[in-house]
Short mmCIF file of C-alpha atoms in Angstrom, two decimals:
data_model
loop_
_atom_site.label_atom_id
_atom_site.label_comp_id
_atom_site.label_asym_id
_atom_site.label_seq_id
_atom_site.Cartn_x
_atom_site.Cartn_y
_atom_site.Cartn_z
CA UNK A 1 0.00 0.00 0.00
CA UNK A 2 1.47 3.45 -1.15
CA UNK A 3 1.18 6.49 1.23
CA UNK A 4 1.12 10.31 0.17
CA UNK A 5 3.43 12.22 1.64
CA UNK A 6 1.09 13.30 4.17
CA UNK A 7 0.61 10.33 5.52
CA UNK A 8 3.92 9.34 5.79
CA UNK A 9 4.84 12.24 7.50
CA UNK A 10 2.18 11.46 10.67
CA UNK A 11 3.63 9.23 13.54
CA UNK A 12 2.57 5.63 13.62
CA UNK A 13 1.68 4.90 17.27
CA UNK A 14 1.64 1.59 18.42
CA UNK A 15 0.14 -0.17 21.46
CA UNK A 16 1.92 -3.56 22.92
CA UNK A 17 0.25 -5.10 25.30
CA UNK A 18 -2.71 -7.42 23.39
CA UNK A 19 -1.36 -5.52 20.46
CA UNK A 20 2.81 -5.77 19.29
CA UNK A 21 2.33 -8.82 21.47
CA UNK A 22 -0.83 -11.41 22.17
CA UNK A 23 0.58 -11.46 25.92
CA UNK A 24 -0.37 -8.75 28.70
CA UNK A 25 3.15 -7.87 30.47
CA UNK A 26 1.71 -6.96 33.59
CA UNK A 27 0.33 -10.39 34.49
CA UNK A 28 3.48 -11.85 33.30
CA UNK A 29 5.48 -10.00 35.05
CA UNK A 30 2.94 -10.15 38.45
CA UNK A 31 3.07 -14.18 37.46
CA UNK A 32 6.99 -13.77 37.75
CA UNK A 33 6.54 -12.21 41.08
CA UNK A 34 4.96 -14.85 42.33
CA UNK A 35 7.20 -17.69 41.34
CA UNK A 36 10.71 -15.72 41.91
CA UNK A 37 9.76 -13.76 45.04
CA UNK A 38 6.37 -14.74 46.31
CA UNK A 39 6.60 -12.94 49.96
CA UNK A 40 7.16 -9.14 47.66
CA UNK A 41 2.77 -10.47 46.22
CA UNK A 42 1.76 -9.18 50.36
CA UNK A 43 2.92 -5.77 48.72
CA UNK A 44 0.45 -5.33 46.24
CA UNK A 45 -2.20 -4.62 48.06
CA UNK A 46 -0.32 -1.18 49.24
CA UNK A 47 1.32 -0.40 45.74
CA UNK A 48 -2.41 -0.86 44.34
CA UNK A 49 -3.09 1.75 46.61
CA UNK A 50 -0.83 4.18 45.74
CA UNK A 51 -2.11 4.37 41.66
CA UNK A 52 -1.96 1.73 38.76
CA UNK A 53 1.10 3.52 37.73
CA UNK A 54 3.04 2.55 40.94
CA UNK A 55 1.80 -0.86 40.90
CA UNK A 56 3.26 -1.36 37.62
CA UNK A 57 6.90 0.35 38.13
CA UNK A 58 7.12 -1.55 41.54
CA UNK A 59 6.51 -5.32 39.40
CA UNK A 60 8.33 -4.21 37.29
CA UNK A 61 11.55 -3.53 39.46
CA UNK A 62 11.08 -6.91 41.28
CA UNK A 63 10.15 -9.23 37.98
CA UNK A 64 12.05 -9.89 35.12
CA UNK A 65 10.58 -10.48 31.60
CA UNK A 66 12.25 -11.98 28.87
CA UNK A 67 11.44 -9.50 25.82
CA UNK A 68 13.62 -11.24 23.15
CA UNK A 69 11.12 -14.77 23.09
CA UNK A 70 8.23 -12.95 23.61
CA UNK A 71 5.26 -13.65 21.01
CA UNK A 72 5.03 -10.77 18.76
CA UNK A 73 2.37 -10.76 16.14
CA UNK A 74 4.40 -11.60 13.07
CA UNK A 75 1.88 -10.10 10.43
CA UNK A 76 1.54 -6.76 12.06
CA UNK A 77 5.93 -6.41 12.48
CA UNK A 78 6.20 -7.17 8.67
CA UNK A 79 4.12 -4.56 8.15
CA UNK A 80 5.41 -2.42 10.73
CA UNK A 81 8.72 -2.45 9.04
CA UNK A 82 7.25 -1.79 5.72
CA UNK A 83 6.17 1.47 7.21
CA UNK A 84 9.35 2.32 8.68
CA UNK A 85 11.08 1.40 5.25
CA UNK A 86 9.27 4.39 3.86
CA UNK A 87 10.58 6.75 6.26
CA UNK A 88 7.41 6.56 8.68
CA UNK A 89 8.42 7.06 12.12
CA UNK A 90 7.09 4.89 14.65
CA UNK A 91 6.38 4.96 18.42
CA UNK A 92 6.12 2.37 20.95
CA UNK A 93 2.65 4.12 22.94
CA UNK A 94 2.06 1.52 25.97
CA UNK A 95 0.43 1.58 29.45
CA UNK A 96 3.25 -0.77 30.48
CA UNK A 97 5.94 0.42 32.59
CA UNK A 98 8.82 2.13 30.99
CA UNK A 99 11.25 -0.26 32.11
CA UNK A 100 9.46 -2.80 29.72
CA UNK A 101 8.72 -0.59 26.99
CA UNK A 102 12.46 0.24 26.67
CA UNK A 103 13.58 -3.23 26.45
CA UNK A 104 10.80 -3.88 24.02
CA UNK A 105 12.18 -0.93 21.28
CA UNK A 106 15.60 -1.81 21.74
CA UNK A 107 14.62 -5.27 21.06
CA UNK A 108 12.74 -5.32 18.12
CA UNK A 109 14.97 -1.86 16.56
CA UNK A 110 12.22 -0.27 14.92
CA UNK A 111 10.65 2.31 17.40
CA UNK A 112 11.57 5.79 17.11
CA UNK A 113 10.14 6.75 20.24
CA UNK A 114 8.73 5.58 23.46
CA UNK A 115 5.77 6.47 25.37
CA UNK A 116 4.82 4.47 28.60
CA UNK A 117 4.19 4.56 32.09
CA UNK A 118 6.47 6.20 34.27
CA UNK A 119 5.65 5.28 37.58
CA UNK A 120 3.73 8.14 38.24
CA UNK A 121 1.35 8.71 35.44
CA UNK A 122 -0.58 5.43 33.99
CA UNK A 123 -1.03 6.15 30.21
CA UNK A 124 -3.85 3.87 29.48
CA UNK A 125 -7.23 4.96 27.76
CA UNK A 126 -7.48 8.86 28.39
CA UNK A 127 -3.92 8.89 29.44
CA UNK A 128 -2.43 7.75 26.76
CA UNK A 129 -4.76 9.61 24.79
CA UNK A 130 -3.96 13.22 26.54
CA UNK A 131 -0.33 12.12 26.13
CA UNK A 132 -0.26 11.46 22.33
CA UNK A 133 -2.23 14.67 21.98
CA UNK A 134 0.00 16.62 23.45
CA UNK A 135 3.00 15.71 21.63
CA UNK A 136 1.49 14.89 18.25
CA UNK A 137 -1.51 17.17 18.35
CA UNK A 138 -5.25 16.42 16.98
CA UNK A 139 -5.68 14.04 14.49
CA UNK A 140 -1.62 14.23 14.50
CA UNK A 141 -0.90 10.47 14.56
CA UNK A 142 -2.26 6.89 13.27
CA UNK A 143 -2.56 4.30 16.44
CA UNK A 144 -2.73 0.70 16.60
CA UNK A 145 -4.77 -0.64 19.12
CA UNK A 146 -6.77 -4.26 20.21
CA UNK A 147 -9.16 -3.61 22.88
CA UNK A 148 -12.09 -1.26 24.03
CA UNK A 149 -9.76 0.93 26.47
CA UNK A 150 -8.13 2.01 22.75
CA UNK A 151 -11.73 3.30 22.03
CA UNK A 152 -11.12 6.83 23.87
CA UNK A 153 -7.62 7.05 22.08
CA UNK A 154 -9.07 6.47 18.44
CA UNK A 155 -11.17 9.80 18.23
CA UNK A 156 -8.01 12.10 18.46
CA UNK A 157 -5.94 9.33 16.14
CA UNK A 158 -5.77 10.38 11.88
CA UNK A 159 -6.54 6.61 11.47
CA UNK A 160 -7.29 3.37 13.86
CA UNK A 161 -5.40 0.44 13.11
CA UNK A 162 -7.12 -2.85 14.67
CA UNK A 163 -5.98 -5.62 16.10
CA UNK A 164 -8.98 -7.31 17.31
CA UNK A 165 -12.64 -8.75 15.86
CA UNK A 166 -14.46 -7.34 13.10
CA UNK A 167 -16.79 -5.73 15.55
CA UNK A 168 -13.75 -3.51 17.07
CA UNK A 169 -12.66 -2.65 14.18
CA UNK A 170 -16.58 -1.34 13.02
CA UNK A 171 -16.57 0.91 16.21
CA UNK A 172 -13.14 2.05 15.44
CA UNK A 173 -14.18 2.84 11.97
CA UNK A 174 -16.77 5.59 13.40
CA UNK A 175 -14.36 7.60 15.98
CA UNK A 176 -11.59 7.97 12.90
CA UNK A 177 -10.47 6.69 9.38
CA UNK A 178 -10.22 2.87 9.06
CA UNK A 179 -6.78 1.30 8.40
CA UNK A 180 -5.95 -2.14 7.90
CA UNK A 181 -7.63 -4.60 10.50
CA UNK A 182 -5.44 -7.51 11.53
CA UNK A 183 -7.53 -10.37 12.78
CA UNK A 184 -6.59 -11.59 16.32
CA UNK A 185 -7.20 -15.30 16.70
CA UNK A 186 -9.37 -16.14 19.45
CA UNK A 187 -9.44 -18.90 22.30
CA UNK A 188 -10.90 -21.71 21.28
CA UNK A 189 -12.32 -24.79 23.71
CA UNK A 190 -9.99 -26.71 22.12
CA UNK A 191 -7.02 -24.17 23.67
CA UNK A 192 -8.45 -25.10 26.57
CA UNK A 193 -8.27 -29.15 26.38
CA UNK A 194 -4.75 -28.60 25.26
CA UNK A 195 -3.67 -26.20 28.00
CA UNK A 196 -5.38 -28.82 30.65
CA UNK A 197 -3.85 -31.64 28.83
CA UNK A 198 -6.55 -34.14 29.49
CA UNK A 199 -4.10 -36.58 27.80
CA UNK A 200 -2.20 -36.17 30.86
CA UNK A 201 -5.45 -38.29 32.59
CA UNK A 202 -4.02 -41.22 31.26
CA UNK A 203 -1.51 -41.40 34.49
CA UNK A 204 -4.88 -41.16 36.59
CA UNK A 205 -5.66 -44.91 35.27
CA UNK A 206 -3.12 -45.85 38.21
CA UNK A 207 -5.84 -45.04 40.71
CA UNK A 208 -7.56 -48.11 39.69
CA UNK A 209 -4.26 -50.48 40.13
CA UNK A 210 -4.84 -51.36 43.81
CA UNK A 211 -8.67 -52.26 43.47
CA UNK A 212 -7.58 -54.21 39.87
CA UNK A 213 -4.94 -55.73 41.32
CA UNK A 214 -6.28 -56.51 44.59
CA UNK A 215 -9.22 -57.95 42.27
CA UNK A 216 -12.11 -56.35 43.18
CA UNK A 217 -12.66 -54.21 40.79
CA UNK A 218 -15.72 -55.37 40.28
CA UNK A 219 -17.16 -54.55 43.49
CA UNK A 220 -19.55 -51.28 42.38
CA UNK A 221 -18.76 -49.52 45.57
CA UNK A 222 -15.06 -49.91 45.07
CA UNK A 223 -15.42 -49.29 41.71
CA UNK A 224 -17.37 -45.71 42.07
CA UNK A 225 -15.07 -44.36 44.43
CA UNK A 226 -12.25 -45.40 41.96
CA UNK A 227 -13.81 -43.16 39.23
CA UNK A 228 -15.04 -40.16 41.66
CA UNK A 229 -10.98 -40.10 42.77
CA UNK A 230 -9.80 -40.51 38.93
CA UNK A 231 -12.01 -37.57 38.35
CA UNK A 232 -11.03 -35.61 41.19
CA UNK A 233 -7.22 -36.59 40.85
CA UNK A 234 -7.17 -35.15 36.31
CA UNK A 235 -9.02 -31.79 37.57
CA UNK A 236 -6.50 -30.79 40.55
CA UNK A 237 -3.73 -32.00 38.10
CA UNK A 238 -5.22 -29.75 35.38
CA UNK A 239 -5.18 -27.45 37.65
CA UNK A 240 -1.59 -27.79 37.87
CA UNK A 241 -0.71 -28.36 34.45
CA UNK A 242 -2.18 -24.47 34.02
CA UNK A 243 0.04 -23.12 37.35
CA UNK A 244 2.31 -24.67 35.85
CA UNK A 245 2.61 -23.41 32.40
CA UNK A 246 1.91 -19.67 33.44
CA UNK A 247 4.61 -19.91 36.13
CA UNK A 248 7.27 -21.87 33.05
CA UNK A 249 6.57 -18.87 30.36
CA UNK A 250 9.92 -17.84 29.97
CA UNK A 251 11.38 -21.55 29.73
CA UNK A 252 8.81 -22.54 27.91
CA UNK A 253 9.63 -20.16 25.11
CA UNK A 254 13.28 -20.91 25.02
CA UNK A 255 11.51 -24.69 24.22
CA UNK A 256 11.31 -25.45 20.71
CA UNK A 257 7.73 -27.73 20.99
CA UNK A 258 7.21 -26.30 24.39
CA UNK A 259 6.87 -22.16 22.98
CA UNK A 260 3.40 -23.28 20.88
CA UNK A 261 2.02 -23.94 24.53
CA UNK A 262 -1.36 -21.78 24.47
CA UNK A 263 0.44 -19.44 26.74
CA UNK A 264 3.42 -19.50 26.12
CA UNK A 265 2.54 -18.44 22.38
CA UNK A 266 0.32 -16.52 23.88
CA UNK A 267 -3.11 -17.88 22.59
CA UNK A 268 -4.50 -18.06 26.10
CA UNK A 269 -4.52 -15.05 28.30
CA UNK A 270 -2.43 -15.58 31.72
CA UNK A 271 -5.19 -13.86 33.36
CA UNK A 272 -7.91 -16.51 32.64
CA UNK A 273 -5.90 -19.05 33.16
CA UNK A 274 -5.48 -17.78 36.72
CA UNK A 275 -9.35 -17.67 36.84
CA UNK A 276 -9.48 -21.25 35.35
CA UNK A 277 -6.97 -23.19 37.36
CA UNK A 278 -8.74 -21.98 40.82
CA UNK A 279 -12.27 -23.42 39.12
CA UNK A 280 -10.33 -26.66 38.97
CA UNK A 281 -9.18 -26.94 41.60
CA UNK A 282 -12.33 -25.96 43.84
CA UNK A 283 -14.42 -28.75 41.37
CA UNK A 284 -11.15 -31.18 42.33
CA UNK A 285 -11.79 -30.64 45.91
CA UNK A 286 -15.59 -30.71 46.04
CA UNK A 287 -15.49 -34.07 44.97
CA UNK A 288 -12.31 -35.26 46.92
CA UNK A 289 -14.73 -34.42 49.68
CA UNK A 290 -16.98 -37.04 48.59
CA UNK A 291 -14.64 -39.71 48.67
CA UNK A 292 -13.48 -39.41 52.51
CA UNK A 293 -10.57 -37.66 54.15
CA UNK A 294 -8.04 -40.23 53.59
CA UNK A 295 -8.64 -39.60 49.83
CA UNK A 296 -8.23 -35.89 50.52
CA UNK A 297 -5.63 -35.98 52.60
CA UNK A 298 -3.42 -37.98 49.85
CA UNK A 299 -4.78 -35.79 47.08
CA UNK A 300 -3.75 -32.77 49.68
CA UNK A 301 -0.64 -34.41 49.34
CA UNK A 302 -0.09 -34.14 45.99
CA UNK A 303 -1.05 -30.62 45.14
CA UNK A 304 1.63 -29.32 47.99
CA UNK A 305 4.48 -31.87 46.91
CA UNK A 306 3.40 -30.37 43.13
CA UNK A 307 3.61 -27.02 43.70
CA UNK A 308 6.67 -27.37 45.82
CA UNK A 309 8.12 -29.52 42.35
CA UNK A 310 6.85 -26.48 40.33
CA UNK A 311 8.48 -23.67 42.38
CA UNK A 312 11.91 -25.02 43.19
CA UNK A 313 12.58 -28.33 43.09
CA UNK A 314 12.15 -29.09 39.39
CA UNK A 315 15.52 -26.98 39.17
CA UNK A 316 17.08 -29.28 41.53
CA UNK A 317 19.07 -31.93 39.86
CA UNK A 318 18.24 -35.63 40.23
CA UNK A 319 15.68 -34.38 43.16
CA UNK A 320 13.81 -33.40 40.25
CA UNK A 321 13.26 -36.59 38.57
CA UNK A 322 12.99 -38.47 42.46
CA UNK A 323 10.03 -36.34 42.66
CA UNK A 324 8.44 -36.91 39.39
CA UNK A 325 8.58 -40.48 40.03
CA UNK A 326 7.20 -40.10 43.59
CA UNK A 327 4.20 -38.15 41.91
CA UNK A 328 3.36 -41.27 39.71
CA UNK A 329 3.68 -43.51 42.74
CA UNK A 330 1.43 -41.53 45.00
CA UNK A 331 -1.64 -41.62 42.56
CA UNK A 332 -1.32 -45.51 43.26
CA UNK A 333 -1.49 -44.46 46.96
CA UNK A 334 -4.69 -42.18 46.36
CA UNK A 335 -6.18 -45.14 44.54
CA UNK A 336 -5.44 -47.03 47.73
CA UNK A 337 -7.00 -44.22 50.11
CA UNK A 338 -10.07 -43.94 47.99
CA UNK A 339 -11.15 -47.68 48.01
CA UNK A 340 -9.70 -49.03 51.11
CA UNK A 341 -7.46 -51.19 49.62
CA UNK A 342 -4.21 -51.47 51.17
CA UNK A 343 -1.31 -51.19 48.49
CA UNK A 344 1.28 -53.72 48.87
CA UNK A 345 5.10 -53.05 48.95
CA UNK A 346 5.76 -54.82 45.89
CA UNK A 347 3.34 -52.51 44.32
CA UNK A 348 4.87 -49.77 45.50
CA UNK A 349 8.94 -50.99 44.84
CA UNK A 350 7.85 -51.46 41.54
CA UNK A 351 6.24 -48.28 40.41
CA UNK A 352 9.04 -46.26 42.23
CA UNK A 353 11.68 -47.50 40.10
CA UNK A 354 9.82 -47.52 37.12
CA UNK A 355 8.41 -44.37 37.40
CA UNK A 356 11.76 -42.83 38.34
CA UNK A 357 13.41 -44.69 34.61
CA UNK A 358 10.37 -42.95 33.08
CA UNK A 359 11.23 -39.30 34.99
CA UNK A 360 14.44 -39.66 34.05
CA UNK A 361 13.78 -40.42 30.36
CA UNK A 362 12.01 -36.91 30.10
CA UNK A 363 14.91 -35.09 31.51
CA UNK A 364 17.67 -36.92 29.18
CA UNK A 365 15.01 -36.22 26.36
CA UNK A 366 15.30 -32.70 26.60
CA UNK A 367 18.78 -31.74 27.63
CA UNK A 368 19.68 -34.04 25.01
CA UNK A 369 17.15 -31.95 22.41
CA UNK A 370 19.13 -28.97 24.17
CA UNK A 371 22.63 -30.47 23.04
CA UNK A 372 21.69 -31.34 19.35
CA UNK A 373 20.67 -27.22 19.42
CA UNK A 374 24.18 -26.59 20.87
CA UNK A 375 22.68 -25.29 24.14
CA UNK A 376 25.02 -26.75 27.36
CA UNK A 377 21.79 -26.52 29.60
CA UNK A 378 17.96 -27.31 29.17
CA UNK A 379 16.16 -23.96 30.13
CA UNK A 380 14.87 -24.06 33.46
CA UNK A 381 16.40 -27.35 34.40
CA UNK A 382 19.34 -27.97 36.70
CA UNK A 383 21.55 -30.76 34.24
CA UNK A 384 24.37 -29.67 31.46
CA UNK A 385 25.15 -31.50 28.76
CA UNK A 386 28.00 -33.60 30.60
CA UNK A 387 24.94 -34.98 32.82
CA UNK A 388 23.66 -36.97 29.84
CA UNK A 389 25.94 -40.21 30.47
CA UNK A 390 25.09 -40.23 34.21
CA UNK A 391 20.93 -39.69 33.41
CA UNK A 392 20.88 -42.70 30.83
CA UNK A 393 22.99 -45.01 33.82
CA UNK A 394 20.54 -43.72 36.37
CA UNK A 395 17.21 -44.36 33.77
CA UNK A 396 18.44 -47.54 32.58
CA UNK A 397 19.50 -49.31 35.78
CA UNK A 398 16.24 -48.14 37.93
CA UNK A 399 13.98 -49.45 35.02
CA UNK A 400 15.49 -52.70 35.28
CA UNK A 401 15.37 -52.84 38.82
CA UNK A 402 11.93 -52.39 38.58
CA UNK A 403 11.49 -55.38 36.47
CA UNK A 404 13.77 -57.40 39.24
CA UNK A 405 11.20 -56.37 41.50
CA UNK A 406 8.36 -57.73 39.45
CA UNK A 407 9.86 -60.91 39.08
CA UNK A 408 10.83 -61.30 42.89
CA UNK A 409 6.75 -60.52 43.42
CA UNK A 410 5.80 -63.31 40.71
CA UNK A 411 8.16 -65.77 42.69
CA UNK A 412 6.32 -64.86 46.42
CA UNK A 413 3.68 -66.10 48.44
CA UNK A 414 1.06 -63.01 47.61
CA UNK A 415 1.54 -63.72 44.26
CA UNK A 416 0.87 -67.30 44.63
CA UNK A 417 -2.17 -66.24 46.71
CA UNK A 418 -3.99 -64.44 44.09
CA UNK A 419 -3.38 -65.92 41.03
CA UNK A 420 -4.37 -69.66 40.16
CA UNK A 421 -1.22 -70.52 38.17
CA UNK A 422 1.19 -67.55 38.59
CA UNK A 423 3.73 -69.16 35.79
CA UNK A 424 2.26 -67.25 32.45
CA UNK A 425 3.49 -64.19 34.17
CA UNK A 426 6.95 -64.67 34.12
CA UNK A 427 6.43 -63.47 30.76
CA UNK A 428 5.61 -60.45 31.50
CA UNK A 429 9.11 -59.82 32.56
CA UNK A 430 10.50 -60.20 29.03
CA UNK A 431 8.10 -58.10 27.70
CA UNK A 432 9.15 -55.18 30.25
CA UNK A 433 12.63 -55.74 29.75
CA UNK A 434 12.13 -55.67 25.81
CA UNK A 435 9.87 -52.06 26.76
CA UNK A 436 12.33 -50.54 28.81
CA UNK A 437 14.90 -51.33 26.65
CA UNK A 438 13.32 -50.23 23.37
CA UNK A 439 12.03 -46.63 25.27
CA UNK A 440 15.75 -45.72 25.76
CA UNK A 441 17.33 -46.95 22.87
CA UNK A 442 15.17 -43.78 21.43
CA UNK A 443 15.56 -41.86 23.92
CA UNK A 444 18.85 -42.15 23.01
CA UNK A 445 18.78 -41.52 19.51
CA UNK A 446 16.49 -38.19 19.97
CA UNK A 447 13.47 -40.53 18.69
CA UNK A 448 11.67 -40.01 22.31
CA UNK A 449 9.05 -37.08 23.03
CA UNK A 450 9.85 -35.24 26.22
CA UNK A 451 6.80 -37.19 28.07
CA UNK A 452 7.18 -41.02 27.92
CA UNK A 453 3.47 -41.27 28.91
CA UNK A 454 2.00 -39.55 25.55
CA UNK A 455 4.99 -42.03 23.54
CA UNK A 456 3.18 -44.97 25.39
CA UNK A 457 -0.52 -44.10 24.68
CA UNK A 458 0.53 -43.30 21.29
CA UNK A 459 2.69 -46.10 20.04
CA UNK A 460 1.68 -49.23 18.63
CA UNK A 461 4.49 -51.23 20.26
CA UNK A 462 3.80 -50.21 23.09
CA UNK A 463 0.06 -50.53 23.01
CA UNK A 464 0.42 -53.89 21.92
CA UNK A 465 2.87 -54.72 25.03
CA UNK A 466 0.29 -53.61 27.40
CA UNK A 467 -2.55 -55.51 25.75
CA UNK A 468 -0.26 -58.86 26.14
CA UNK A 469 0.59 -58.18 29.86
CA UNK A 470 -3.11 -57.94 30.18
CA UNK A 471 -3.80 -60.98 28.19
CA UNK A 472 -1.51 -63.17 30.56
CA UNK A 473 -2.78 -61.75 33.36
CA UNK A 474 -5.90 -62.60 32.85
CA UNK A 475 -4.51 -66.24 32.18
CA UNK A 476 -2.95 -66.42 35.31
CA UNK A 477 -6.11 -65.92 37.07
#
């Protein structure tokens, strides 16, 4: 698109928050609070107090936010920088702190100028509006805007630029002269799903181990309070899985999968995730209630020992992966404390040193995705590439000693207890050696995805491994 002289000469001001970026800076940066100095959140109330302005330039001072990975709306830089390229100048007009706003333009090298919040004045809505009036003058400058607060800046703008709906852009049409609308993509239920990661439910299955191993399964009592504590147990993780994900946005962009998170790409807002994880997790204990306190106090359990994994200890080297494994061992427990089964020790033996090959084989997976990009160090994790040797002796050796485990329990007297002719089973230990084997041979060749669980639900081999160990169980009984 050509521009007369005229309009070439008028300053192109541009909004980032929801705008230059999908993300809102100020919840990042209050999320980053949280996670690096969480005592500094009992100041908000009293920076609130003293004006949005404050608020902003005290986060701001205390929270660090990673402007190079942030997710900047490709379509509208491009043509950002076709502007500029005619001689256009352009101005970086935000209600986000200064501090921010300068790394931003001397980031992305294409501002001019920068207007923002200075710790005393908030320029947001009328603000910002007064503020590009008074340098610019009426009608003096184009802006670029996405939401309704950029409706009282629009009818002193030459033309409104949209980032939004169709129905923005209509209203923005009537307060000045239309300019090109760029389409924001909305969030979609399917966003949602993803950000939950119901997949993840699949590790909730181990719930029903005690009562299926225990055989009674097929009690109905025993068998409802199995599916009431599956339930309970996916929507308090889901809730975690969102915690999670706001409080890893930084790491999670240095990922190359991880960054097309919903919002870490910034197709969810941080703000509603907030909103959604508590729903979750109120629904998660609501029913948790209904199952009895033992149930609760397990699934009490695991929320703490998850947020403490979330907050520190997943930085902590081989702590990290101890944990992990404990987390998949203590749904078995819940499963347990739901149906009144007692969980045996070979039970749990076994699924601690599985589950810890299994934590392990996510770590090696992505420092070792980290190495082949000729990074030392997986973001956000506490291993360098020289760990790799010691993580594959580690993964290997407690898989297999999990397998030693399941023989010794085929050989004993509770095997021989519950199971007519325990003998078919020994193959099962083949077939787990064979599994274990096969999972780190690709983990070792960079075949593996980062979370063995979605490789197992989604791999034939390993589908059909599970469906044999079934098979002879169900002999042996």
């Amino acid at each position: 698109m050509s521009l007369s002289p005229t309009a070439v000469s008028v300053p192109l001001c541009v909004d980032l928050d929801g705008t230059l970026t999908a993300i809102d800076t100020l919840h990042e940066t209050v999320l980053g609070l949280a996670k690096d100095a969480p005592l500094a959140l009992l100041s908000v109330p009293g920076w609130i107090a003293s004006g949005k302005a404050t608020f902003k330039r005290e986060v701001s001072s205390r929270a660090q936010i990673d402007v190079s990975c942030l997710p900047y709306r490709e379509d509208l830089l491009e043509w950002l920088r076709a502007e500029r390229a005619t001689g256009r100048k352009l101005v970086l007009a935000t209600a986000a702190d200064r501090r921010i706003a300068d790394a931003v333009a001397a980031h992305l090298d294409i501002f001019d100028e920068v207007i923002a919040s200075d710790g005393a004045e908030n320029l947001s809505g009328d603000g910002k509006r007064a503020a590009l009036v008074a340098r610019f003058g009426e009608r003096g400058f184009d802006y670029v805007g996405n939401d309704e607060v950029d409706l009282k800046v629009w009818p002193s703008a030459r033309r409104a630029v949209v980032v939004g709906t169709a129905s923005l852009a209509e209203r923005a049409a009537k307060l000045a002269e239309a300019g090109p609308v760029f389409a924001a993509v909305p969030g979609s239920l399917k966003l949602w799903i993803k950000a939950a990661r119901l997949y993840q439910w699949v590790k909730n299955l181990l719930i029903f181990l005690p009562a299926l191993l225990a055989h009674r399964i097929a009690d109905p009592a025993v068998l409802g309070s199995a599916a009431l504590a599956f339930l309970a147990f996916g929507l308090c993780a889901s809730s975690v899985y969102l915690f999670n994900d706001l409080l890893d946005l930084a790491s999670d962009r240095r990922h190359k999968r991880k960054r097309h998170r919903p919002f870490a790409s910034g197709a969810l807002p941080a703000s509603r995730g907030v909103a959604v994880g508590i729903a979750l997790f109120l629904a998660a204990a609501a029913i948790a209630v209904q199952v009895g306190w033992q149930f609760c106090a397990v699934l009490s359990a695991y929320y703490l020992f998850t947020w403490a994994y979330s907050l520190r200890y997943k930085r902590a080297a081989i702590v990290d992966v101890m944990m992990l494994a404990g987390l998949y061992t203590i749904r078995i427990v819940a499963g347990g404390a739901a149906t009144g089964v007692t969980v045996s020790f070979w039970l749990l033996a076994f699924s601690m040193f599985i589950f810890l090959s299994l934590a392990v084989v996510k770590r090696y997976a992505e420092l070792d995705d980290a190495n082949r990009a000729g990074k030392a160090k997986a973001a956000g994790r506490g291993y360098s590439a020289e760990d790799l040797p010691l993580l594959l002796s580690l993964g290997t050796a407690s898989g297999f000693a999990g397998i030693v485990v399941m023989a010794l329990y085929i050989n004993s007297p509770e095997s021989a207890a519950l199971y007519s002719d325990s003998k078919p089973m020994w193959l099962i230990c083949p077939l787990l050696l064979y599994w274990i084997a096969r999972v780190w041979l690709l983990t070792t060749r960079g075949q593996m995805h980062d979370d063995p669980i979605l490789f197992a639900i989604r791999d034939r081999i390993s589908i059909a491994i599970i469906a044999a160990i079934g098979a002879i169980v169900v002999l042996a009984i």
